[in-house]
Amino acid sequence: MEPDQVAALFTRTDDTYLCARWGRPIVPVVFGVDDATLAVFKGAIEAVVTLANHKMDETDMELGANLMVFFCRDWDEMPEVPHLEKLVPDLVPLVERLKAADANQYRIFRFDEAGAIRAAFVFLRMDAHLEQVSADTLALSQAVQTIVLWSDQAFRETSPLAVVNDQTVLRPEISNVIRAVYDPVMPAVAHDPSHALRLSARIGMVQ
């Protein structure tokens, strides 16, 4: 990928550049699904974490679990989740905004003192659209969108996934970017657009 293509993935709508990766092992937990769907989600997260050459763990010393995925049928269910308001400040106003926007998904990230990701919260409202998406595709999509802090407009026009021989896979160029972001020589967080030049160079070295 060219540097400008890489930069577009981390340049936000206010024209600021921000790329961050996880600074600790990922400990996922999924609420509101059956055991089969739970296994699909954990499998997808593990696959993307392995791609990034990052780590998973059984527990996070600070939070217990640090990647939490919540499924619901209606956004009004979210404030009823015990203790969720402690993890997500202003939960009720957030729910009202999601209802007003007729949103079916939302992600929140939390960061450590260095700016690396320390936690992520994913909310999925199973509306008519998401019900048409297979568990495999939905799981892979969310795993990809939480392994790195992408721009808020990174995948607005083009999905990070593709269908090959009736199987949903991660687009190769996005795989390359994820691996480059997690290269040990790269910083855990970057605010300067020149970071995209370095990412592009790392991608070129491994292709």
C-alpha atoms as one frame of an Amber mdcrd trajectory, in Angstrom:
protein
   0.000   0.000   0.000   1.115   3.540  -0.753   1.722   5.876   2.217  -1.342
   7.969   1.419  -3.515   4.851   1.405  -2.131   3.830   4.788  -2.542   7.342
   6.167  -6.206   7.360   5.145  -6.846   4.422   7.477  -5.761   6.492  10.500
  -6.763  10.041   9.532  -9.958  11.040  11.283 -12.754  13.273  10.069 -11.164
  16.235  11.899  -7.935  15.590   9.891  -5.981  14.407  12.948  -3.809  11.305
  12.625  -4.002   8.634  15.314  -2.900   5.013  15.275  -2.805   2.872  18.404
  -2.381  -0.818  19.129  -3.000  -2.889  22.243  -0.423  -2.461  24.971  -1.405
  -5.599  26.880  -2.641  -9.141  26.137  -6.256  -9.257  24.996  -8.806 -10.983
  27.226 -12.169 -11.214  25.437 -15.620 -11.893  26.838 -18.901 -11.960  24.894
 -22.336 -11.354  26.433 -25.763 -12.188  25.062 -24.984 -15.081  22.698 -25.135
 -18.859  22.781 -22.076 -21.061  23.225 -21.714 -21.699  19.485 -21.572 -17.977
  18.655 -19.261 -17.387  21.601 -16.823 -19.938  20.176 -16.978 -18.260  16.749
 -16.177 -14.851  18.230 -13.310 -16.071  20.366 -11.922 -17.988  17.391 -12.016
 -14.882  15.194 -10.367 -12.745  17.859  -7.649 -15.351  18.373  -7.018 -15.536
  14.618  -6.595 -11.762  14.294  -4.442 -11.563  17.424  -2.224 -14.298  15.981
  -2.019 -12.397  12.688  -0.830  -9.335  14.612   1.720 -11.444  16.502   0.117
 -10.148  19.688  -1.010 -12.154  22.730  -4.178 -13.254  24.482  -4.529 -14.149
  28.147  -6.987 -15.719  30.557  -7.457 -12.629  32.683  -6.540  -8.950  32.796
  -5.121  -7.946  36.172  -6.935  -4.589  36.068 -10.304  -5.364  34.475 -10.622
  -9.149  34.421 -11.590  -8.952  30.733 -10.520  -6.045  28.543 -12.340  -6.738
  25.256 -16.053  -6.922  25.988 -18.656  -7.593  23.317 -22.326  -7.024  24.165
 -25.224  -8.254  22.027 -28.732  -6.855  22.469 -32.062  -6.596  20.652 -32.743
  -3.054  21.797 -30.387  -0.325  23.015 -32.563   0.150  26.106 -31.226  -3.190
  27.365 -27.722  -1.764  27.843 -28.335   0.346  30.995 -29.815  -2.787  32.604
 -26.473  -4.632  32.394 -25.070  -4.734  35.961 -22.140  -2.359  36.552 -21.854
  -1.414  32.877 -22.254   2.257  33.725 -18.987   2.014  35.699 -17.152   0.875
  32.572 -18.931   3.191  30.154 -19.445   6.693  31.582 -22.561   8.546  30.397
 -24.113   5.262  29.324 -27.699   6.526  29.282 -26.965   9.573  27.048 -24.949
   7.264  24.781 -27.899   4.893  24.462 -30.156   7.820  23.535 -27.693   8.922
  20.813 -27.507   5.382  19.421 -31.303   5.141  19.331 -31.607   8.518  17.623
 -29.068   7.463  14.975 -30.723   4.053  14.523 -27.238   2.571  14.961 -26.649
  -1.157  15.093 -23.067  -1.140  16.390 -20.743   1.008  18.452 -17.193   0.662
  19.756 -15.481   2.453  22.631 -11.744   2.286  23.356  -9.874   3.046  26.560
  -6.169   3.855  26.646  -3.294   3.528  29.092  -0.984   6.369  30.139   1.226
   5.806  27.091  -1.756   5.990  24.739  -1.881   2.278  23.866  -5.227   0.465
  23.924  -6.021  -1.040  27.329  -9.698  -1.923  26.784 -12.410  -1.970  24.133
 -16.179  -2.267  24.440 -18.251  -3.404  21.466 -22.038  -3.027  21.369 -24.087
  -4.815  18.705 -27.839  -4.372  18.276 -29.176  -7.263  16.247 -31.419  -5.429
  13.827 -32.660  -6.743  10.465 -29.361  -5.869   8.804 -27.041  -7.587  11.289
 -29.322 -10.624  11.399 -28.479 -11.166   7.735 -24.749 -11.289   8.530 -23.267
 -14.681   9.399 -21.663 -15.142  12.810 -18.293 -15.787  11.134 -18.405 -12.533
   9.180 -19.647 -10.461  12.108 -17.015 -11.919  14.431 -14.146 -11.340  11.998
 -15.312  -7.805  11.283 -15.396  -6.867  14.968 -12.061  -8.571  15.670 -10.405
  -6.565  12.887 -11.959  -3.285  13.995 -10.795  -3.699  17.592  -7.231  -5.000
  17.048  -6.150  -1.500  15.963  -7.570   1.983  16.515  -8.592   2.806  12.956
  -9.909   6.122  11.726 -13.606   6.712  12.254 -13.939   6.735   8.457 -11.466
   3.951   7.572 -14.051   1.414   6.425 -16.942   3.704   5.619 -16.659   3.068
   1.880 -14.836  -0.270   1.708 -15.120  -3.226   4.086 -11.930  -4.690   5.593
 -13.311  -8.090   4.551 -13.716  -9.820   1.205 -15.444 -12.988  -0.002 -13.180
 -15.577  -1.640 -14.668 -18.896  -2.784 -17.780 -18.276  -0.661 -15.623 -17.690
   2.423 -15.260 -14.364   4.199 -11.613 -13.410   4.697  -9.614 -10.388   5.740
  -8.410  -8.335   2.783  -4.646  -8.927   2.301  -3.756  -5.233   2.380  -5.498
  -4.812   5.743  -3.691  -7.897   7.075  -0.407  -6.303   6.033  -1.256  -3.050
   7.803  -2.144  -4.872  11.029   1.130  -6.796  10.984   3.058  -3.578  10.336
   1.316  -1.732  13.193   2.341  -4.525  15.573   5.931  -4.699  14.324   8.081
  -4.342  17.471  10.052  -1.477  15.898   6.882   0.591  15.528   5.496   2.723
  18.377   2.381   1.611  20.235   0.738   4.943  19.473   1.421   7.608  16.853
  -0.042  11.049  16.189   2.253  12.162  13.365   1.241  11.354   9.760   4.871
  10.410   9.042   4.011   7.198  10.899   2.130   6.111   7.754   5.381   6.351
   5.772   7.044   3.989   8.224   4.097   1.586   8.103   4.197   1.575   4.313
   7.909   0.820   4.416   7.373  -2.089   6.820   4.652  -3.484   4.556   6.997
  -3.272   1.596   9.659  -5.240   3.482   7.367  -8.195   4.209   5.619  -8.428
   0.816
